[in-house]
mmCIF file of C-alpha atoms in Angstrom:
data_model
loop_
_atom_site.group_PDB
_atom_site.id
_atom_site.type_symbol
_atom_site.label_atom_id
_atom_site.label_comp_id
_atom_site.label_asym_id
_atom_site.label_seq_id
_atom_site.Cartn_x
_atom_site.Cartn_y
_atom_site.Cartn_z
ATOM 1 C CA UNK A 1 117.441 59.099 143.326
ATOM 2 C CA UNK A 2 120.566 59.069 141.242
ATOM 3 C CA UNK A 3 118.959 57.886 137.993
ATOM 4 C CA UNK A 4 117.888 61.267 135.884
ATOM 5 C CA UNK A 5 116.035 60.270 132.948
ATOM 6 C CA UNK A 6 112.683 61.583 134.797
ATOM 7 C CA UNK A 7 113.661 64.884 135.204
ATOM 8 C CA UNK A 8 110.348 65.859 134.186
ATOM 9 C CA UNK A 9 107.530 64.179 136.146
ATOM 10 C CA UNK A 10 105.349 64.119 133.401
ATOM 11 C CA UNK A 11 106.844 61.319 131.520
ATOM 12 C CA UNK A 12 108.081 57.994 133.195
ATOM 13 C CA UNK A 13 111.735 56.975 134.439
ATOM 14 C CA UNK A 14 113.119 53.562 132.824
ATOM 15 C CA UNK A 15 112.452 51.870 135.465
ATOM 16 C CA UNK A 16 108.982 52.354 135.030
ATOM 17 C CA UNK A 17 108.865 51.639 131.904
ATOM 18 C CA UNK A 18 110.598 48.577 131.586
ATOM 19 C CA UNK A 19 109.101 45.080 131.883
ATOM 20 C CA UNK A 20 111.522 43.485 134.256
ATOM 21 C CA UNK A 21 110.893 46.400 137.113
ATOM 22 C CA UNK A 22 107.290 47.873 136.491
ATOM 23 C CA UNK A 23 105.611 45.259 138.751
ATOM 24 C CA UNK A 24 107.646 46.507 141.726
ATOM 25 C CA UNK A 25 106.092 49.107 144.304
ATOM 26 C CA UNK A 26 107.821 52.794 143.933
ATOM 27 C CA UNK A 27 110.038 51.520 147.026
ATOM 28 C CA UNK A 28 111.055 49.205 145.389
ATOM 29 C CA UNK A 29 111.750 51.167 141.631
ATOM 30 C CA UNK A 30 113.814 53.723 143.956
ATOM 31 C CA UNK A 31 116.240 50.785 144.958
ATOM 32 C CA UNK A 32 116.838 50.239 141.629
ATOM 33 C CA UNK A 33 117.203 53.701 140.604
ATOM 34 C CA UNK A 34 119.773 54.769 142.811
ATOM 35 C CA UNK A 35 122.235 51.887 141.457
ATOM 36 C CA UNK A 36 121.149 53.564 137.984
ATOM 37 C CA UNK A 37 122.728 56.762 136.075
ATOM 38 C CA UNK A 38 121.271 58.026 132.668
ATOM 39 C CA UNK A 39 123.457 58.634 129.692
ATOM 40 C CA UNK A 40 122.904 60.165 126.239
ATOM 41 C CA UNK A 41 124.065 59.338 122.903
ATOM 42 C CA UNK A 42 123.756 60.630 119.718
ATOM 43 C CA UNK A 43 122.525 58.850 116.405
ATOM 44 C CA UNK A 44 125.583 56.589 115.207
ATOM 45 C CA UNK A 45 126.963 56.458 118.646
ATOM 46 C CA UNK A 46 128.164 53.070 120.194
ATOM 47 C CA UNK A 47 126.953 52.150 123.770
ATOM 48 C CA UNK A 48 128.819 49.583 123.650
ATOM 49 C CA UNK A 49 131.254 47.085 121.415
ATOM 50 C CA UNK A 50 132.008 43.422 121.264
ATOM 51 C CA UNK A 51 135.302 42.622 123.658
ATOM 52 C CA UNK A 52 133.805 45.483 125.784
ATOM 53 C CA UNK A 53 133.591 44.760 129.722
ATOM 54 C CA UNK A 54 129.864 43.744 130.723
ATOM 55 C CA UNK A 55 128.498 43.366 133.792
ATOM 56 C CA UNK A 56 125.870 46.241 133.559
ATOM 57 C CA UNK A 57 122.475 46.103 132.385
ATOM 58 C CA UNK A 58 121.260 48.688 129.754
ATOM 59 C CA UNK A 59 117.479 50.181 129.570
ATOM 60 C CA UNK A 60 116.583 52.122 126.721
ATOM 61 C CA UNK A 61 114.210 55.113 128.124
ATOM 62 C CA UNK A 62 113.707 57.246 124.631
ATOM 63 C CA UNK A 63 115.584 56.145 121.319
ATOM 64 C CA UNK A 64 116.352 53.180 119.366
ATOM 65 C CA UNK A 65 119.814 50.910 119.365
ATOM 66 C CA UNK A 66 120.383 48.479 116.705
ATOM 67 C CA UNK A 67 122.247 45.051 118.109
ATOM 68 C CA UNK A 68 124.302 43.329 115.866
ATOM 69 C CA UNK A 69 127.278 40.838 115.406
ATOM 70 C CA UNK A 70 130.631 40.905 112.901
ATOM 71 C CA UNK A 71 132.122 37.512 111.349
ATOM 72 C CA UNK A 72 135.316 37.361 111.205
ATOM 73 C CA UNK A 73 135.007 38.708 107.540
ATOM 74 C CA UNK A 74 133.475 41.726 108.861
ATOM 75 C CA UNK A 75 130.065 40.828 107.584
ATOM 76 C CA UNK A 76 127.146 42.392 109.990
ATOM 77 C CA UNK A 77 124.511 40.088 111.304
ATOM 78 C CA UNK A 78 121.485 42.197 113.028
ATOM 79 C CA UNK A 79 120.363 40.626 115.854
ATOM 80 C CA UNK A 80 117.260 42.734 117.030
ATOM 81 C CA UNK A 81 116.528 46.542 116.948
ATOM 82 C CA UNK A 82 115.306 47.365 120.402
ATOM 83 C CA UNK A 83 112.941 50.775 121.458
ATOM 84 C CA UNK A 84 111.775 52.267 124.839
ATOM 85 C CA UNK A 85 111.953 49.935 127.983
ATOM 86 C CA UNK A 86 114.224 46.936 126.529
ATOM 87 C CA UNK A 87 117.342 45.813 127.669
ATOM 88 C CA UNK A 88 120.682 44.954 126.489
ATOM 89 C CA UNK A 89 123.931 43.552 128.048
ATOM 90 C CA UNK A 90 121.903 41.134 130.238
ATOM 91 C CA UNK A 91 123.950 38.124 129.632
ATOM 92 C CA UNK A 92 127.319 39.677 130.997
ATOM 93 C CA UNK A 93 125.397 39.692 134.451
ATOM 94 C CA UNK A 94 125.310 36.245 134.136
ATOM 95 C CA UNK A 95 128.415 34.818 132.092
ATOM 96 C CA UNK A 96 131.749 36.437 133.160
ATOM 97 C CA UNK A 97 133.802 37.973 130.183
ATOM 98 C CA UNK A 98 133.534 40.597 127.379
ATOM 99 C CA UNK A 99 130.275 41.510 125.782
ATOM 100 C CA UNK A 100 130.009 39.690 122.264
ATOM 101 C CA UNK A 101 127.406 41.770 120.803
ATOM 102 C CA UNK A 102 127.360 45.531 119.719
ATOM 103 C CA UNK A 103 124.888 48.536 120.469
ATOM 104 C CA UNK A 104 124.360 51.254 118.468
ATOM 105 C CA UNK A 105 122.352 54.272 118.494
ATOM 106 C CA UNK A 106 120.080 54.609 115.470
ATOM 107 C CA UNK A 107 118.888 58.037 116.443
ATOM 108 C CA UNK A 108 119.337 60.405 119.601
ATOM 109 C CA UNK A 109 118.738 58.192 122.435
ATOM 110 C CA UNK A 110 118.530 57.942 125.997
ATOM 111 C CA UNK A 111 120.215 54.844 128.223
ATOM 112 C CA UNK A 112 119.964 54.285 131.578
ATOM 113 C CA UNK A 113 122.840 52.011 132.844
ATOM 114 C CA UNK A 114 122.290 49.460 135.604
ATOM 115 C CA UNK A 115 125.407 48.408 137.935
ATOM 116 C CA UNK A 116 125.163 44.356 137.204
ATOM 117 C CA UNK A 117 126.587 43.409 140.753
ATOM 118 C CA UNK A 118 124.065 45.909 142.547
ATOM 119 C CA UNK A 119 121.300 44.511 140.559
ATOM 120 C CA UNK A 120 121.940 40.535 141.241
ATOM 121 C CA UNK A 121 121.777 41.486 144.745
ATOM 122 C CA UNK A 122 118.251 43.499 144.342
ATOM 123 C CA UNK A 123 117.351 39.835 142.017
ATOM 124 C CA UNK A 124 118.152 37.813 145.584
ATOM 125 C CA UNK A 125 115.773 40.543 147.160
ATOM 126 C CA UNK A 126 113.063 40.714 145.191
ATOM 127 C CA UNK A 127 113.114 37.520 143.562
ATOM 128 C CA UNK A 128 110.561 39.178 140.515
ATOM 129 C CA UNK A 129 113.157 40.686 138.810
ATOM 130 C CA UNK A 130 114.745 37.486 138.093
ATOM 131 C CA UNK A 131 111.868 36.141 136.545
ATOM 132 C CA UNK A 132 111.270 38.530 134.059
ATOM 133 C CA UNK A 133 114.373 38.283 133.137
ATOM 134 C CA UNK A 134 114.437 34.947 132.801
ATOM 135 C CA UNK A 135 110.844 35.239 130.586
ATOM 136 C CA UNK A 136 112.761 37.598 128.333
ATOM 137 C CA UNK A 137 115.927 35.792 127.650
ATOM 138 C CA UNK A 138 113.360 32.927 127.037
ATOM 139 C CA UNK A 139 111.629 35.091 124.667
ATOM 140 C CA UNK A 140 114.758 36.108 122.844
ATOM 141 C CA UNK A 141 116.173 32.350 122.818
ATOM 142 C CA UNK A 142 113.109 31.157 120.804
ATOM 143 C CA UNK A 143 112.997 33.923 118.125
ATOM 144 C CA UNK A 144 116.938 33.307 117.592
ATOM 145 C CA UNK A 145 115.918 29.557 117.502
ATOM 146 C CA UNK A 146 113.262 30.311 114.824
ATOM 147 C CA UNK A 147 115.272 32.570 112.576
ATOM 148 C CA UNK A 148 118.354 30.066 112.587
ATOM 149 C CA UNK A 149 115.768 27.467 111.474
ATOM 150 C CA UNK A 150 114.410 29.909 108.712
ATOM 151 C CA UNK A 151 118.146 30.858 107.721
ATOM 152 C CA UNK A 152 118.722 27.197 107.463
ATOM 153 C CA UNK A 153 116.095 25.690 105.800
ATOM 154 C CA UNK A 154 114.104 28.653 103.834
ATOM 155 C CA UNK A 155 114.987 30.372 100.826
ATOM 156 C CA UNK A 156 115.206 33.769 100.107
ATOM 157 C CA UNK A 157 111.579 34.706 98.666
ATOM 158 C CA UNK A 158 110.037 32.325 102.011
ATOM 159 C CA UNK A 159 112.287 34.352 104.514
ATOM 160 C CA UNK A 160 110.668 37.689 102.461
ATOM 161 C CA UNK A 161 107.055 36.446 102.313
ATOM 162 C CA UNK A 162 107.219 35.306 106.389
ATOM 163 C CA UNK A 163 108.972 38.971 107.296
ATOM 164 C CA UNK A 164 105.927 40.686 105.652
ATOM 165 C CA UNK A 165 103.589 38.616 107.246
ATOM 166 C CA UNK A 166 104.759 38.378 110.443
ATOM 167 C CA UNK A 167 105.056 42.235 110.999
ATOM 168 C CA UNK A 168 102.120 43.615 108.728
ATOM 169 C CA UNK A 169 99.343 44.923 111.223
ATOM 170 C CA UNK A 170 95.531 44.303 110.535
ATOM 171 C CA UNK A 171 95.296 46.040 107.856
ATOM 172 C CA UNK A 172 98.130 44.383 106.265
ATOM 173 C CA UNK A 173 100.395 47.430 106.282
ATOM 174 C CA UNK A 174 104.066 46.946 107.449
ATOM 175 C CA UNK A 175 106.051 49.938 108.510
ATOM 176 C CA UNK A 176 109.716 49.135 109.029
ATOM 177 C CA UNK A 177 111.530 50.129 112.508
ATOM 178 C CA UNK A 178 115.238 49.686 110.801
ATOM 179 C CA UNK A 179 116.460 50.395 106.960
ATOM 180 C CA UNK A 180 116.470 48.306 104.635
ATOM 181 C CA UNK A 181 120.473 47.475 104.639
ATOM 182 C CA UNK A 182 119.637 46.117 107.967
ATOM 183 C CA UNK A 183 116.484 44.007 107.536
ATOM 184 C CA UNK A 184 118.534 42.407 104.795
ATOM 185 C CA UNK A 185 121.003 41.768 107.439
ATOM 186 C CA UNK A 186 118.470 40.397 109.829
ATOM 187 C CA UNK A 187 117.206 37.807 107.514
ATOM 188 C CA UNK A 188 120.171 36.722 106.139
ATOM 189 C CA UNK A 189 120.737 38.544 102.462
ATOM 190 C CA UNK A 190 122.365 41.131 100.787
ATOM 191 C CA UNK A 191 120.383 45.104 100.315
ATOM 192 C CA UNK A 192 120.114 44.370 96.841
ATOM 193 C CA UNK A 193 118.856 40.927 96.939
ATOM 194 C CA UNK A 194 115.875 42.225 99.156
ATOM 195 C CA UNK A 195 115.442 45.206 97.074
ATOM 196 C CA UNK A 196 114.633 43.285 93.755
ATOM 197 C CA UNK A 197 112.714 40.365 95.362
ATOM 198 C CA UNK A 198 110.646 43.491 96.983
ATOM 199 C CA UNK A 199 110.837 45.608 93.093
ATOM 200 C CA UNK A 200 109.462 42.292 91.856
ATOM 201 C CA UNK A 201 106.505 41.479 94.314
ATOM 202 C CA UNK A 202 105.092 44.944 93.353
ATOM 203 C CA UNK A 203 105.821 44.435 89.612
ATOM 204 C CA UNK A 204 103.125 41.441 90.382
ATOM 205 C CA UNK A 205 101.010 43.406 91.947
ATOM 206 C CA UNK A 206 101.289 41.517 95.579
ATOM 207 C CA UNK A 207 102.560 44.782 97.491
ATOM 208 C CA UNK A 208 102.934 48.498 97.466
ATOM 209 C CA UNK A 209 106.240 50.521 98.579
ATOM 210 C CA UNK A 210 105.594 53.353 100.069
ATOM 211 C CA UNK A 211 108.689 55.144 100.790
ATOM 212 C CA UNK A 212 111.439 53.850 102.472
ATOM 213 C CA UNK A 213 109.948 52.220 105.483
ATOM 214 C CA UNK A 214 106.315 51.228 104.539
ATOM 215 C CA UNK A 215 105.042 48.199 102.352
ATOM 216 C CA UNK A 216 101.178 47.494 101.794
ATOM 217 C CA UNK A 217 100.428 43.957 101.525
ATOM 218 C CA UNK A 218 97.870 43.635 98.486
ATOM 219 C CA UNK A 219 97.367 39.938 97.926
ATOM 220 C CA UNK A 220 98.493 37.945 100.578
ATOM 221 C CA UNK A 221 97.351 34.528 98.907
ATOM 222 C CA UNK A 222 99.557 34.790 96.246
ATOM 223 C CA UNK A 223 102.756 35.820 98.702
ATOM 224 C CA UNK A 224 101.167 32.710 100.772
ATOM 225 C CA UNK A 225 101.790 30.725 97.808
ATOM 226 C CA UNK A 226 105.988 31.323 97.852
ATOM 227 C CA UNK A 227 105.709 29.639 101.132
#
């Protein structure tokens, strides 16, 4: 078995953990994991940068890598942060030449990296890995879909309001899994911009900060309302 980021059979390989493989029998996970090798990086790293050679597939088994884009003025867009047993790179299996998007490590992580021709061939075998791969990049198509649309057509305090909602929990608490710099980023404004729109929902009582990665939502009619 050539992929090592199971060393310790108390905690699951990648390709356990990952959607696109955890349907297939432990025959089946070993094919995969001996055309797989594990690599660390540390926080700040790059795993890999636009104009970089593809044609491997990358599982994140512990950690968290930020994927983002540059204009050509150098401004950052943040595409998606991604945890434990996502993938990255996909799309260079598919389209021949350089990867347009770059990975980086937010905090000590663990990837395991895929040979791309090995695994099209294991996709002809067992035909389930192609389709959840396919339900993914469907998956990922329609959230870049809707946040184009939002970009587009929603100002700045609607784009806010439908961030909070969309990832505040039951209780209406929202606990951030990227800074603030890059949230901004995600939705399409500057730090400071969502800072004071944020400053200015609590000044009306609608949320509470807490910290630097947790908001309480206190009144979500009146946020509603912004909509």
């Amino acid at each position: 078995m050539s992929c090592s980021c199971g060393h310790d059979r108390t905690e699951k390989t990648c390709i356990e953990i990952v959607p696109i493989f955890n349907t297939l029998t432990y025959d089946e996970m070993m094919e995969v994991a001996r055309i797989t090798v594990a690599r660390s990086y540390k926080k700040g790293e790059m795993v890999y940068m636009a104009g970089d050679r593809g044609e491997k597939l990358f599982v994140i088994h512990k950690g968290k890598v930020k994927i983002s884009r540059l204009s050509h003025t150098g401004k950052e867009q943040v595409i998606r942060i991604l945890g434990p047993g996502d993938f990255m790179g996909e799309l260079s299996l598919f389209v021949h030449g350089p990867l347009t998007d770059n990975a980086e490590v937010l905090e000590d992580t663990t990837v395991c990296i895929i040979d791309g021709e090995k695994l099209k061939n294991l996709m002809a075998k067992y035909p389930t890995i192609a389709f959840k791969v396919l339900e993914e990049l469907s998956s990922r198509l329609e959230r870049a879909e809707n946040l184009i649309e939002h970009l587009g057509v929603h100002d700045v305090e609607t784009r806010i309001v439908e961030m909070l909602l969309d990832l505040a929990n039951d209780e209406g608490e929202v606990v951030l899994n990227m800074s603030k710099r890059d949230l901004a980023s995600h939705i399409g404004m500057s730090q400071e911009t969502l800072s004071r729109k944020l400053s200015y929902f609590q000044d009306m009582g609608w949320i509470k900060l807490i910290g630097h990665r947790r908001i309480v939502i206190l009144d979500e009619g009146n946020l509603r309302s912004l909509i």
